[in-house]
Coordinates of C-alpha atoms in Angstrom, one line a residue:
M1 CA 107.8 88.5 114.7
Q2 CA 104.4 87.1 113.8
K3 CA 103.5 86.1 110.2
L4 CA 100.7 88.1 108.7
K5 CA 98.7 86.0 106.2
T6 CA 96.4 88.8 104.9
R7 CA 97.2 92.5 104.9
E8 CA 94.0 94.1 106.2
R9 CA 93.6 97.6 107.6
I10 CA 92.4 97.2 111.1
G11 CA 91.8 100.8 111.9
I12 CA 92.4 103.1 114.9
S13 CA 90.9 102.1 118.2
S14 CA 89.6 104.5 120.9
P15 CA 91.7 105.0 124.1
T16 CA 90.7 104.4 127.7
T17 CA 90.9 108.0 129.1
S18 CA 90.2 110.3 131.9
L19 CA 89.5 113.2 129.6
P20 CA 86.4 115.4 130.2
E21 CA 83.4 113.9 128.4
Q22 CA 83.2 116.5 125.6
Q23 CA 86.9 116.1 124.8
F24 CA 86.7 112.4 124.8
I25 CA 83.7 112.5 122.4
E26 CA 85.7 114.7 120.0
L27 CA 88.7 112.5 120.2
R28 CA 86.7 109.4 119.6
A29 CA 85.0 111.0 116.6
C30 CA 88.4 111.9 115.2
I31 CA 89.7 108.4 115.6
E32 CA 86.6 106.9 114.0
E33 CA 86.9 109.2 111.0
A34 CA 90.7 108.4 110.7
N35 CA 89.7 104.7 110.9
H36 CA 87.4 105.1 107.9
I37 CA 90.2 106.8 105.9
L38 CA 92.8 104.2 106.9
R39 CA 90.6 101.4 105.6
S40 CA 90.2 103.1 102.3
L41 CA 93.8 104.2 101.9
G42 CA 94.5 101.8 99.1
N43 CA 91.5 102.8 97.0
P44 CA 92.8 104.5 93.8
K45 CA 89.5 106.3 93.4
Q46 CA 90.2 108.4 96.4
P47 CA 93.7 109.8 96.0
E48 CA 93.0 112.5 98.6
N49 CA 92.8 110.0 101.4
P50 CA 96.4 110.1 102.5
R51 CA 96.2 113.9 103.1
Q52 CA 92.9 113.4 105.0
L53 CA 94.6 110.7 107.1
Q54 CA 97.5 113.0 107.8
L55 CA 95.2 115.7 109.1
K56 CA 93.4 113.3 111.4
L57 CA 96.6 111.8 112.7
A58 CA 97.9 115.3 113.4
S59 CA 95.3 115.5 116.2
L60 CA 97.2 112.7 118.0
I61 CA 100.5 114.5 118.0
N62 CA 102.2 114.3 121.4
K63 CA 100.1 111.4 122.4
H64 CA 101.4 107.9 123.2
V65 CA 100.4 105.5 120.4
K66 CA 101.0 102.0 119.2
L67 CA 101.6 101.5 115.5
N68 CA 100.9 98.1 114.0
I69 CA 102.7 97.7 110.7
A70 CA 103.0 95.0 108.0
Y71 CA 106.0 94.7 105.7
Q72 CA 106.5 91.8 103.2
G73 CA 104.0 89.7 105.0
M74 CA 105.5 90.2 108.5
F75 CA 103.7 92.0 111.4
K76 CA 105.3 94.1 114.1
S77 CA 104.4 96.9 116.6
L78 CA 106.1 100.1 117.6
Q79 CA 105.2 102.3 120.6
G80 CA 106.1 105.8 121.4
I81 CA 105.0 109.5 121.2
L82 CA 103.5 110.5 117.8
V83 CA 105.7 113.5 116.8
Q84 CA 104.6 114.2 113.2
A85 CA 102.2 113.0 110.5
G86 CA 103.3 113.8 107.0
R87 CA 101.9 113.3 103.5
N88 CA 103.0 109.6 103.4
Y89 CA 104.5 108.8 106.8
V90 CA 104.3 109.1 110.6
Q91 CA 107.1 110.0 112.9
L92 CA 107.4 108.3 116.3
C93 CA 109.7 109.1 119.2
T94 CA 110.8 105.9 120.9
G95 CA 113.1 107.0 123.7
S96 CA 116.4 108.0 122.1
H97 CA 115.3 107.5 118.5
Q98 CA 113.0 109.0 115.9
R99 CA 111.4 106.4 113.8
Y100 CA 109.6 107.0 110.5
V101 CA 107.0 104.6 109.1
M102 CA 105.3 104.9 105.6
F103 CA 101.5 105.0 105.4
D104 CA 101.7 102.0 103.0
D105 CA 103.0 99.8 105.8
L106 CA 100.6 101.1 108.5
I107 CA 97.7 98.8 109.3
S108 CA 96.5 100.3 112.6
V109 CA 97.1 103.0 115.2
T110 CA 96.0 102.7 118.8
T111 CA 96.1 105.5 121.3
S112 CA 96.6 104.6 124.9
L113 CA 97.2 106.0 128.3
R114 CA 100.5 107.7 128.8
S115 CA 103.4 105.3 129.2
S116 CA 106.1 106.1 131.8
K117 CA 108.6 104.5 129.4
F118 CA 108.5 107.5 127.1
P119 CA 108.5 111.3 127.7
H120 CA 105.2 112.9 127.3
H121 CA 104.7 116.5 126.0
T122 CA 101.4 118.3 126.3
D123 CA 102.3 121.5 124.5
N124 CA 101.0 121.8 121.0
P125 CA 103.8 123.2 118.8
Y126 CA 101.2 125.0 116.6
L127 CA 99.3 126.8 119.3
S128 CA 101.1 130.0 120.5
N129 CA 100.2 133.7 120.2
K130 CA 103.7 134.5 119.0
L131 CA 103.6 131.9 116.2
N132 CA 100.1 132.9 115.2
C133 CA 101.2 136.6 114.9
Q134 CA 104.2 135.6 112.8
I135 CA 102.0 133.5 110.5
L136 CA 99.5 136.3 110.2
Y137 CA 101.9 139.1 109.4
N138 CA 104.7 137.2 107.6
Y139 CA 103.2 134.0 106.4
S140 CA 105.6 133.2 103.5
D141 CA 108.9 133.5 105.5
T142 CA 107.5 132.0 108.6
V143 CA 106.0 128.9 107.0
S144 CA 108.8 128.4 104.4
G145 CA 111.4 128.5 107.1
S146 CA 109.9 125.6 109.1
V147 CA 109.6 122.0 108.0
R148 CA 106.9 121.4 110.6
L149 CA 104.8 124.3 109.4
L150 CA 105.3 123.4 105.7
N151 CA 104.0 119.9 106.7
R152 CA 101.1 121.3 108.7
F153 CA 99.8 123.5 105.9
Y154 CA 100.7 121.5 102.8
G155 CA 101.8 118.0 103.8
I156 CA 105.3 117.0 102.9
P157 CA 106.6 113.6 101.9
L158 CA 109.2 111.6 103.9
S159 CA 111.9 112.5 101.3
V160 CA 111.5 116.2 102.4
A161 CA 111.0 115.6 106.1
L162 CA 114.3 113.7 106.3
L163 CA 116.3 116.6 105.0
E164 CA 116.4 118.2 108.5
Q165 CA 118.2 115.0 109.7
V166 CA 121.0 115.3 107.2
G167 CA 124.4 114.7 108.9
R168 CA 122.9 112.4 111.6
K169 CA 123.4 108.7 112.2
I170 CA 120.6 106.8 110.5
R171 CA 119.5 103.1 110.2
V172 CA 117.3 102.0 107.4
R173 CA 115.6 98.6 107.4
H174 CA 114.6 97.7 103.9
T175 CA 114.1 93.9 104.1
P176 CA 113.3 91.7 107.1
N177 CA 116.5 91.6 109.3
V178 CA 118.5 93.6 106.7
E179 CA 119.7 97.0 107.7
V180 CA 121.9 99.8 106.3
S181 CA 123.4 102.2 108.8
G182 CA 125.6 105.3 108.5
I183 CA 125.4 109.0 108.0
L184 CA 122.4 110.5 106.1
L185 CA 123.9 112.6 103.3
D186 CA 120.8 113.5 101.2
T187 CA 117.4 112.4 99.9
T188 CA 115.9 112.4 96.5
E189 CA 112.2 111.8 95.5
Q190 CA 113.1 108.2 95.0
A191 CA 115.7 107.2 97.6
I192 CA 117.7 107.9 100.8
V193 CA 121.4 108.5 100.3
I194 CA 123.7 107.1 103.1
R195 CA 127.4 107.0 103.7
T196 CA 127.7 103.6 105.3
A197 CA 129.5 102.8 108.5
K198 CA 131.5 100.0 107.0
K199 CA 135.3 99.9 107.1
R200 CA 135.3 100.7 103.4
R201 CA 132.9 103.6 103.5
T202 CA 130.6 103.6 100.5
I203 CA 127.6 105.6 99.3
E204 CA 124.3 103.6 99.3
R205 CA 120.9 104.6 97.9
V206 CA 117.9 102.9 99.4
P207 CA 114.6 103.4 97.4
F208 CA 111.7 104.6 99.5
E209 CA 109.5 101.9 98.0
K210 CA 111.7 99.2 99.7
I211 CA 111.9 100.8 103.1
E212 CA 110.3 99.3 106.2
I213 CA 111.5 101.7 109.0
V214 CA 113.9 104.7 109.1
C215 CA 115.5 105.2 112.5
V216 CA 117.4 108.4 113.4
D217 CA 119.5 108.9 116.5
Q218 CA 118.4 111.9 118.5

């Protein structure tokens, strides 16, 4: 792990791609705009930026990406398929695990050519005639019954997104080289609630503000 002296937002770099020219131009424009938003994320004068960043990152769903993150002065990278972008987090599929990273720790996102190491899905979960009809004729029930759709339309925080993982094995890294593992019991607005895997099982609460990475077994 490499020491990061200054926490700067590097941005999102454009991929090398074989896409048709028009699609590549559109993707590059999206990346450049997300890059601008990412650089200004910490600006308190623009509180709407996280939502704008979420919407831009949503265009990278199902693409192989590399996330560069910084936590307590330490720098690391994660690679996988971008599954979801929420109000304050991104969700990455890395083989047999789902990993969640907070926007506050994200310093850059790089799209790349598909890696054979990870499964690649081209279907957009939001584009289907059946789903469009359900939303059109029964918006309230359709959207409220789906965490993904709630996130797509309104942007949900990590505390809400993790509720669909209740009952699964989870690992939470909250300081460098320190990890809490066990079964996810619940979340609140402030913390994750875990029944630990220790011999003497205890209930631990890990505040979101102290979390580096959340890892859930698939």
